[in-house]
PDB file of C-alpha atoms and ligand atoms in Angstrom:
ATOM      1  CA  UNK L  30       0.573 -35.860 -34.202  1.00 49.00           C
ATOM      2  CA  UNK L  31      -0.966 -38.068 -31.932  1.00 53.00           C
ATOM      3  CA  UNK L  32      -4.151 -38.511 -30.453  1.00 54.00           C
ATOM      4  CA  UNK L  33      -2.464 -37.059 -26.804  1.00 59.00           C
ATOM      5  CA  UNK L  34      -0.789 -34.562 -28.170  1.00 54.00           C
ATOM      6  CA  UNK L  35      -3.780 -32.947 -30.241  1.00 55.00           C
ATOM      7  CA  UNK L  36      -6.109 -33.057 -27.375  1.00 54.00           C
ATOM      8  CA  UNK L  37      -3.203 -31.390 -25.760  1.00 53.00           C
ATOM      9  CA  UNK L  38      -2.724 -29.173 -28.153  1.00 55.00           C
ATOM     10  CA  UNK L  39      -6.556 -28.036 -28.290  1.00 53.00           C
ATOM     11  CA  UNK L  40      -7.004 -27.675 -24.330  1.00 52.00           C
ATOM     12  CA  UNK L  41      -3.771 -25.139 -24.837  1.00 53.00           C
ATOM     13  CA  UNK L  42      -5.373 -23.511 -27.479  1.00 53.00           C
ATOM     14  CA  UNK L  43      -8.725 -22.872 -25.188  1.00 53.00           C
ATOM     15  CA  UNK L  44      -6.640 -22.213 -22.177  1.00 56.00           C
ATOM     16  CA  UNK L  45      -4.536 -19.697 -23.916  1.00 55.00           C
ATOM     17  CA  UNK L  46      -7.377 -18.071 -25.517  1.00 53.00           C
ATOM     18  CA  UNK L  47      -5.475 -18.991 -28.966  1.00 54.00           C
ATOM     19  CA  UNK L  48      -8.848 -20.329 -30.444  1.00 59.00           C
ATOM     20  CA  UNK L  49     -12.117 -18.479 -30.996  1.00 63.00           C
ATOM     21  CA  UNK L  50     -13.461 -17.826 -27.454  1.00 60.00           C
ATOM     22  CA  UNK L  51     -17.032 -19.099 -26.384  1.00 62.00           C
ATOM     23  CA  UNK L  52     -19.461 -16.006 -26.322  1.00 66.00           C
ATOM     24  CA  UNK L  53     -19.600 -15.255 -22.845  1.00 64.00           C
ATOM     25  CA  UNK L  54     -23.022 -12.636 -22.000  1.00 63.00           C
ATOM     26  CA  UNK L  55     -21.806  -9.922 -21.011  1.00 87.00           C
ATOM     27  CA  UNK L  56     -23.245  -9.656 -17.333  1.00 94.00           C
ATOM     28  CA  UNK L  57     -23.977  -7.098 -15.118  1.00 96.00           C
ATOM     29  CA  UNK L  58     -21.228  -5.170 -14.075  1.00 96.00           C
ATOM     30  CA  UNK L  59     -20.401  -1.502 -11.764  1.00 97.00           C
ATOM     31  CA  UNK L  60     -18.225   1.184 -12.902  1.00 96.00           C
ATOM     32  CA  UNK L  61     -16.795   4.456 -11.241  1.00 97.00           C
ATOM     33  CA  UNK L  62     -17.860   3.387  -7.374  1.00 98.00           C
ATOM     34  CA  UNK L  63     -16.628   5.671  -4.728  1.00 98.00           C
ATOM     35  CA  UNK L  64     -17.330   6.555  -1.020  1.00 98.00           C
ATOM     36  CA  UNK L  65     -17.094   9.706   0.566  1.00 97.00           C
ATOM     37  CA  UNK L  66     -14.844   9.784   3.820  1.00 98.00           C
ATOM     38  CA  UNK L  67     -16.209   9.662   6.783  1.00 97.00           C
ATOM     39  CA  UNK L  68     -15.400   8.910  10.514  1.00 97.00           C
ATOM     40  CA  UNK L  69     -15.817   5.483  12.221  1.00 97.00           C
ATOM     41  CA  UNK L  70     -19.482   5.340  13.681  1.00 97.00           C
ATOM     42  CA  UNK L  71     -20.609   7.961  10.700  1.00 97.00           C
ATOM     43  CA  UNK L  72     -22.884   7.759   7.933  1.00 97.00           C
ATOM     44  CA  UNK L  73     -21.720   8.228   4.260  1.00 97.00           C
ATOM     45  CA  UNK L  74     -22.568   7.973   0.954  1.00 97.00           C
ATOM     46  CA  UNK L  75     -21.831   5.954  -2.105  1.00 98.00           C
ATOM     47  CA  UNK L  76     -22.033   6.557  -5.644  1.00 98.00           C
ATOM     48  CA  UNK L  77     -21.578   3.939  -8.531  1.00 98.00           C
ATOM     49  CA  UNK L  78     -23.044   3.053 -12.103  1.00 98.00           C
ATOM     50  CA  UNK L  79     -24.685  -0.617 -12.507  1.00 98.00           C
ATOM     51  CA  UNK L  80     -24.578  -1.487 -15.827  1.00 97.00           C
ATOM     52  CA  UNK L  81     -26.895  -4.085 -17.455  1.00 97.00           C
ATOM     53  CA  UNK L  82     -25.868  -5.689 -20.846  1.00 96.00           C
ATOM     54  CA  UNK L  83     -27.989  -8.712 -20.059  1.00 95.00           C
ATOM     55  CA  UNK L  84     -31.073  -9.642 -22.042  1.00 94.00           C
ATOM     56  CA  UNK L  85     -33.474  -9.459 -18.744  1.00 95.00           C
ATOM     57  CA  UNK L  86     -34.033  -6.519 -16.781  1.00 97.00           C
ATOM     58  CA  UNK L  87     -32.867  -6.515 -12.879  1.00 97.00           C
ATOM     59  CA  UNK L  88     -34.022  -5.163  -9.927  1.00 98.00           C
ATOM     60  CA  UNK L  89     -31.532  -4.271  -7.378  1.00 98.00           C
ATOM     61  CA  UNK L  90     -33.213  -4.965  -4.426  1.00 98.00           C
ATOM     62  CA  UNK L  91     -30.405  -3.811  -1.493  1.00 97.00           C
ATOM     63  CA  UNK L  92     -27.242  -3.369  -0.202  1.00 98.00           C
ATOM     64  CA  UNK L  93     -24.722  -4.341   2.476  1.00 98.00           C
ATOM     65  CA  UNK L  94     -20.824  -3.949   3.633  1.00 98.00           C
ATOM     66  CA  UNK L  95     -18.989  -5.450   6.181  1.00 98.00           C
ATOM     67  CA  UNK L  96     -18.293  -2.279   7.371  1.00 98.00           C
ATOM     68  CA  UNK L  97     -21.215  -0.576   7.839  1.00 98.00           C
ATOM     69  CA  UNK L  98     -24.370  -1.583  10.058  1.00 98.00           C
ATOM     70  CA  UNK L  99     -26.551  -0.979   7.099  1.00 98.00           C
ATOM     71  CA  UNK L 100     -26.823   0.251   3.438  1.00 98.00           C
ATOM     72  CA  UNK L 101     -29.992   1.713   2.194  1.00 97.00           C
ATOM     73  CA  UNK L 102     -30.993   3.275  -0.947  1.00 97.00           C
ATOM     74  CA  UNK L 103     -31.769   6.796  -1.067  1.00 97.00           C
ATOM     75  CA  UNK L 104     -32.881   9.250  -3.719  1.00 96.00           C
ATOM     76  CA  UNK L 105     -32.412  13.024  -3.165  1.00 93.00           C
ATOM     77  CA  UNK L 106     -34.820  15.792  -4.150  1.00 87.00           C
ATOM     78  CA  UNK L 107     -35.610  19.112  -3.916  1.00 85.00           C
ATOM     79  CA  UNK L 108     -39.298  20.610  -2.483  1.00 84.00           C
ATOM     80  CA  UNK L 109     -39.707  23.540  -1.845  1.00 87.00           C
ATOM     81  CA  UNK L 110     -36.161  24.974  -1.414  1.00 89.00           C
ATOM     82  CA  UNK L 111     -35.532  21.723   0.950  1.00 90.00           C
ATOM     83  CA  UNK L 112     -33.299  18.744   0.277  1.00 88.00           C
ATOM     84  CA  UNK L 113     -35.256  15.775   1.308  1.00 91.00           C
ATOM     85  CA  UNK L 114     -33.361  11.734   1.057  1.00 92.00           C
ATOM     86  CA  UNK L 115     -36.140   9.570   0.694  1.00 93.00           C
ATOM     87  CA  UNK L 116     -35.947   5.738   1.155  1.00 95.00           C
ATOM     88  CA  UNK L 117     -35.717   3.345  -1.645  1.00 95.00           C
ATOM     89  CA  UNK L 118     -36.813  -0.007  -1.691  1.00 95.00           C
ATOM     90  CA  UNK L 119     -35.840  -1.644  -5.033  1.00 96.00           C
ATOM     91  CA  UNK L 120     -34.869  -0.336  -8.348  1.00 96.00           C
ATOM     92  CA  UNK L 121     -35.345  -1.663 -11.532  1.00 97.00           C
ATOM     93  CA  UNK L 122     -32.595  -1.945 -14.024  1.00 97.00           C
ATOM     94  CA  UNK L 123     -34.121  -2.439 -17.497  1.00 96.00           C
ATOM     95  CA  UNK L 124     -31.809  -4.609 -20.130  1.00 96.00           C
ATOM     96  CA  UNK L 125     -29.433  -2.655 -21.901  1.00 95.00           C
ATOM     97  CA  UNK L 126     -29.420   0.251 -19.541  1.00 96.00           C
ATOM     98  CA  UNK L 127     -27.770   1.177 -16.839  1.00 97.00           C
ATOM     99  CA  UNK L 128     -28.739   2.713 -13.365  1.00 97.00           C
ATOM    100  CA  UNK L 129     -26.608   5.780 -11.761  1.00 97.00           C
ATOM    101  CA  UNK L 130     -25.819   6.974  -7.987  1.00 97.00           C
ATOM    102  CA  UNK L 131     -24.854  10.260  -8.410  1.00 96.00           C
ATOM    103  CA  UNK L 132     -24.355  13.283  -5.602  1.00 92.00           C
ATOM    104  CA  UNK L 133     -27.763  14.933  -4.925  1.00 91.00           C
ATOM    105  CA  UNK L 134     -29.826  12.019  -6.979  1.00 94.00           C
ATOM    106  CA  UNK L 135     -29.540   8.195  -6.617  1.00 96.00           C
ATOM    107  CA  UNK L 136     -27.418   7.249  -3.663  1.00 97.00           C
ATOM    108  CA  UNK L 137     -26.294   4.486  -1.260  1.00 98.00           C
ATOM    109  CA  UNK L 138     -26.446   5.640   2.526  1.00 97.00           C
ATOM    110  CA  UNK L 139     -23.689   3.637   4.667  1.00 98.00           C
ATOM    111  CA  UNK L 140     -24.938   3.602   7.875  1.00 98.00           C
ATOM    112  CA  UNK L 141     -22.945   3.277  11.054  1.00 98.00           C
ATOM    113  CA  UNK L 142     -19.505   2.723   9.855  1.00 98.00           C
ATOM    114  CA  UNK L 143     -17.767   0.337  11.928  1.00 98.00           C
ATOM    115  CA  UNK L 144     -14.318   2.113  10.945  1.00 98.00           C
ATOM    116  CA  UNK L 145     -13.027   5.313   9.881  1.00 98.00           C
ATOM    117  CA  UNK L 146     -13.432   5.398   5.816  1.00 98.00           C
ATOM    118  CA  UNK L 147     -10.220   8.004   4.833  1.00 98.00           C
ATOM    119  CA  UNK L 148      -9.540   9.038   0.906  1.00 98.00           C
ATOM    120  CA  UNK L 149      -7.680   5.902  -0.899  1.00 98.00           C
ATOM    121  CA  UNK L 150      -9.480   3.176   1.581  1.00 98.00           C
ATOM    122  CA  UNK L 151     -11.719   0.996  -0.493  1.00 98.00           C
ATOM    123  CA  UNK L 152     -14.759  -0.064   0.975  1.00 98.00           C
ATOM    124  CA  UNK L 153     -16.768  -3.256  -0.084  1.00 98.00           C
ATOM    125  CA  UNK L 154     -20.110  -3.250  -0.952  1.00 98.00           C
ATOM    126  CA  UNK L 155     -22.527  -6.145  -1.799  1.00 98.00           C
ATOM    127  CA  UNK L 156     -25.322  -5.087  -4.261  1.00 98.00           C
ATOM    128  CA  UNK L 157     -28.660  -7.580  -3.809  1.00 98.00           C
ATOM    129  CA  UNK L 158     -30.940  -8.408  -6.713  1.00 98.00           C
ATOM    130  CA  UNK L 159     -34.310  -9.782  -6.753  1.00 97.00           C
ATOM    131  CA  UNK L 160     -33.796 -13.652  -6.552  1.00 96.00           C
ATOM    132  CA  UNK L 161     -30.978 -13.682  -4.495  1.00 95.00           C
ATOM    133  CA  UNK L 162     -28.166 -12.155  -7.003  1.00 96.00           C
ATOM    134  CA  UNK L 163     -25.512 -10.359  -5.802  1.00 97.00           C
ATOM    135  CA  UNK L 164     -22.855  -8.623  -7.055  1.00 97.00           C
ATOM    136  CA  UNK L 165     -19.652  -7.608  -4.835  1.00 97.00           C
ATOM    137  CA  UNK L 166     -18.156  -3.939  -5.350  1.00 98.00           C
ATOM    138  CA  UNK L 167     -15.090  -2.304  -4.140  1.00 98.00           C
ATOM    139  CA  UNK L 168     -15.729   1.781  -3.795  1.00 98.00           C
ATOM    140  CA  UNK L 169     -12.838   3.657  -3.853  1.00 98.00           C
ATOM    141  CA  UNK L 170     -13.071   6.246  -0.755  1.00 98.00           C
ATOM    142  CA  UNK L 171     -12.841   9.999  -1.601  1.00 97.00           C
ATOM    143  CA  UNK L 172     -12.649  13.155   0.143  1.00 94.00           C
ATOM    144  CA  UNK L 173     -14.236  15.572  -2.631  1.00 77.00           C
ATOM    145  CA  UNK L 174     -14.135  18.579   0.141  1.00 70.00           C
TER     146      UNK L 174
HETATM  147 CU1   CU W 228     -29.280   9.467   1.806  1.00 55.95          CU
END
């Protein structure tokens, strides 16, 4: 075999995955995002598990989608009897762990809703980090009830 060919024959291999693969990290990733529907100019919710495998701990430090004015964080809890949503700023995301928005706990508020969001739509979120990370997520839109 000749010199070309064996290079050839090596970049194929990596290419093709037919050689050992490099250890990629596993990064930080989102499972099981979804949006509840909800009219154009509305607010709704989103829900979504951030996963971090990495070595470092995270912070998640906002939100955004082009089709909502705003996304905040939000954490629901009970006083009293009364539901209360109160504002969160950041949220830390040791290594390892993972950090869940759930109905009636951790959420993402989607403000102002530049279009109606109905059950199969997908709407795009952008998750911020502290030092400028982000991480793009598609929620699937649902209409639980
Ligand atoms: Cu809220």
């Amino acid at each position: 075999m000749s010199y070309r060919l064996t290079v050839l024959a090596v970049l194929l291999a990596a290419a093709c995955g037919g050689s050992a693969p490099p250890a990629v990290p596993a990064s930080l990733s989102v499972h099981d995002a979804w949006a509840r529907s909800a009219d154009s100019g509305m607010v709704t919710a989103a829900y979504l598990v951030l996963a971090n495998p990495e070595s470092a701990a995270v912070t998640l430090t906002g939100a955004s989608s082009p089709l909502a004015e705003s996304v905040t964080m939000h954490m629901t809890h009970e006083m009293d009897g009364m539901v209360h949503m109160m504002p969160v700023d950041s949220a830390p995301v040791v290594a390892g762990d993972s950090l869940v928005f759930a109905e009636n706990a951790r959420h993402l508020m989607v403000n102002g809703l530049r279009r109606k969001l109905s059950a199969g739509d997908s709407l795009p979120i952008t998750l911020t980090f502290a030092g400028g990370r982000t991480l793009d997520v598609a929620a699937v839109v649902k209409a639980p009830y």
